[in-house]
Amino acid sequence: MVRGWTAWHTEPTTPREIRSVVELLSDRGSPAPPAVTGTFIGTPAELHPVLDRMVAAIGLPETQRTLVPTGYVQAASEAERWGGGTWGARVAFAAKSHIVRTPIIPSAAQDLADAVDRMPECRGAGGLLIEALGGAVSDVAPTTTAFPHRTAIGVAQYHSYWDQTTEPDHVDQRLTWLREVHATMQPHLGTGGYTNGMDPELADWLIAYHGDNHPRLQRIKVTADPDDFFRFPQSIPPAHNA
């Protein structure tokens, strides 16, 4: 199993376009170079041709490629992925998301790039993550599991992070940016959200997260947890509470 990072640098005069899995993180107000990250089951020799094809398809110069052979536990560990193998200080985060159902058109990509450029220069961090779906995800019918967005091509996530020492006004700036970038992309991407990064401000969250699966999930809730013991603001409500 191999974890890989591939980074691109785009000169300011180059038109910006989202074409593949991309990750932008910033703790200074200016986004870091976009990077593609992923996990590949195989050897580095088998992965390099895959990355070569992706670089050719994106058509932008690749500035860095890092492959890290690893085991399953390390590949799945957030400490390994984000902290280089060490556990950092606990942080708080807020998230919003969209389901990407069709390729992002140039005008939408430009709006998204402009929104990312407005990321505030304050304490904490912000980020954009676009995860590719398709492949094995789309081999499963939308009604087979709780996740309904099997035919989508990706998930766009917008994140803001801070810790207990971050000044309240800086937290407010992070949250304001989060709301703005989500509102900017709403006309382009519409309804639908990713339940792994729940958004407490999302109004129609039951449909956005679960789509047509929510009645079945509510029936299961009645059987598995009739007293609604396992509950939080956006947990599945029992059918009789819907």
Short mmCIF file of C-alpha atoms in Angstrom, two decimals, residues 61 79 154 186-187:
data_model
loop_
_atom_site.label_atom_id
_atom_site.label_comp_id
_atom_site.label_asym_id
_atom_site.label_seq_id
_atom_site.Cartn_x
_atom_site.Cartn_y
_atom_site.Cartn_z
CA PRO A 61 3.65 21.41 -14.23
CA ALA A 79 -1.89 11.24 12.70
CA GLY A 154 -17.03 14.11 -6.31
CA GLN A 186 -24.54 26.91 -3.95
CA PRO A 187 -25.89 28.17 -7.32
#
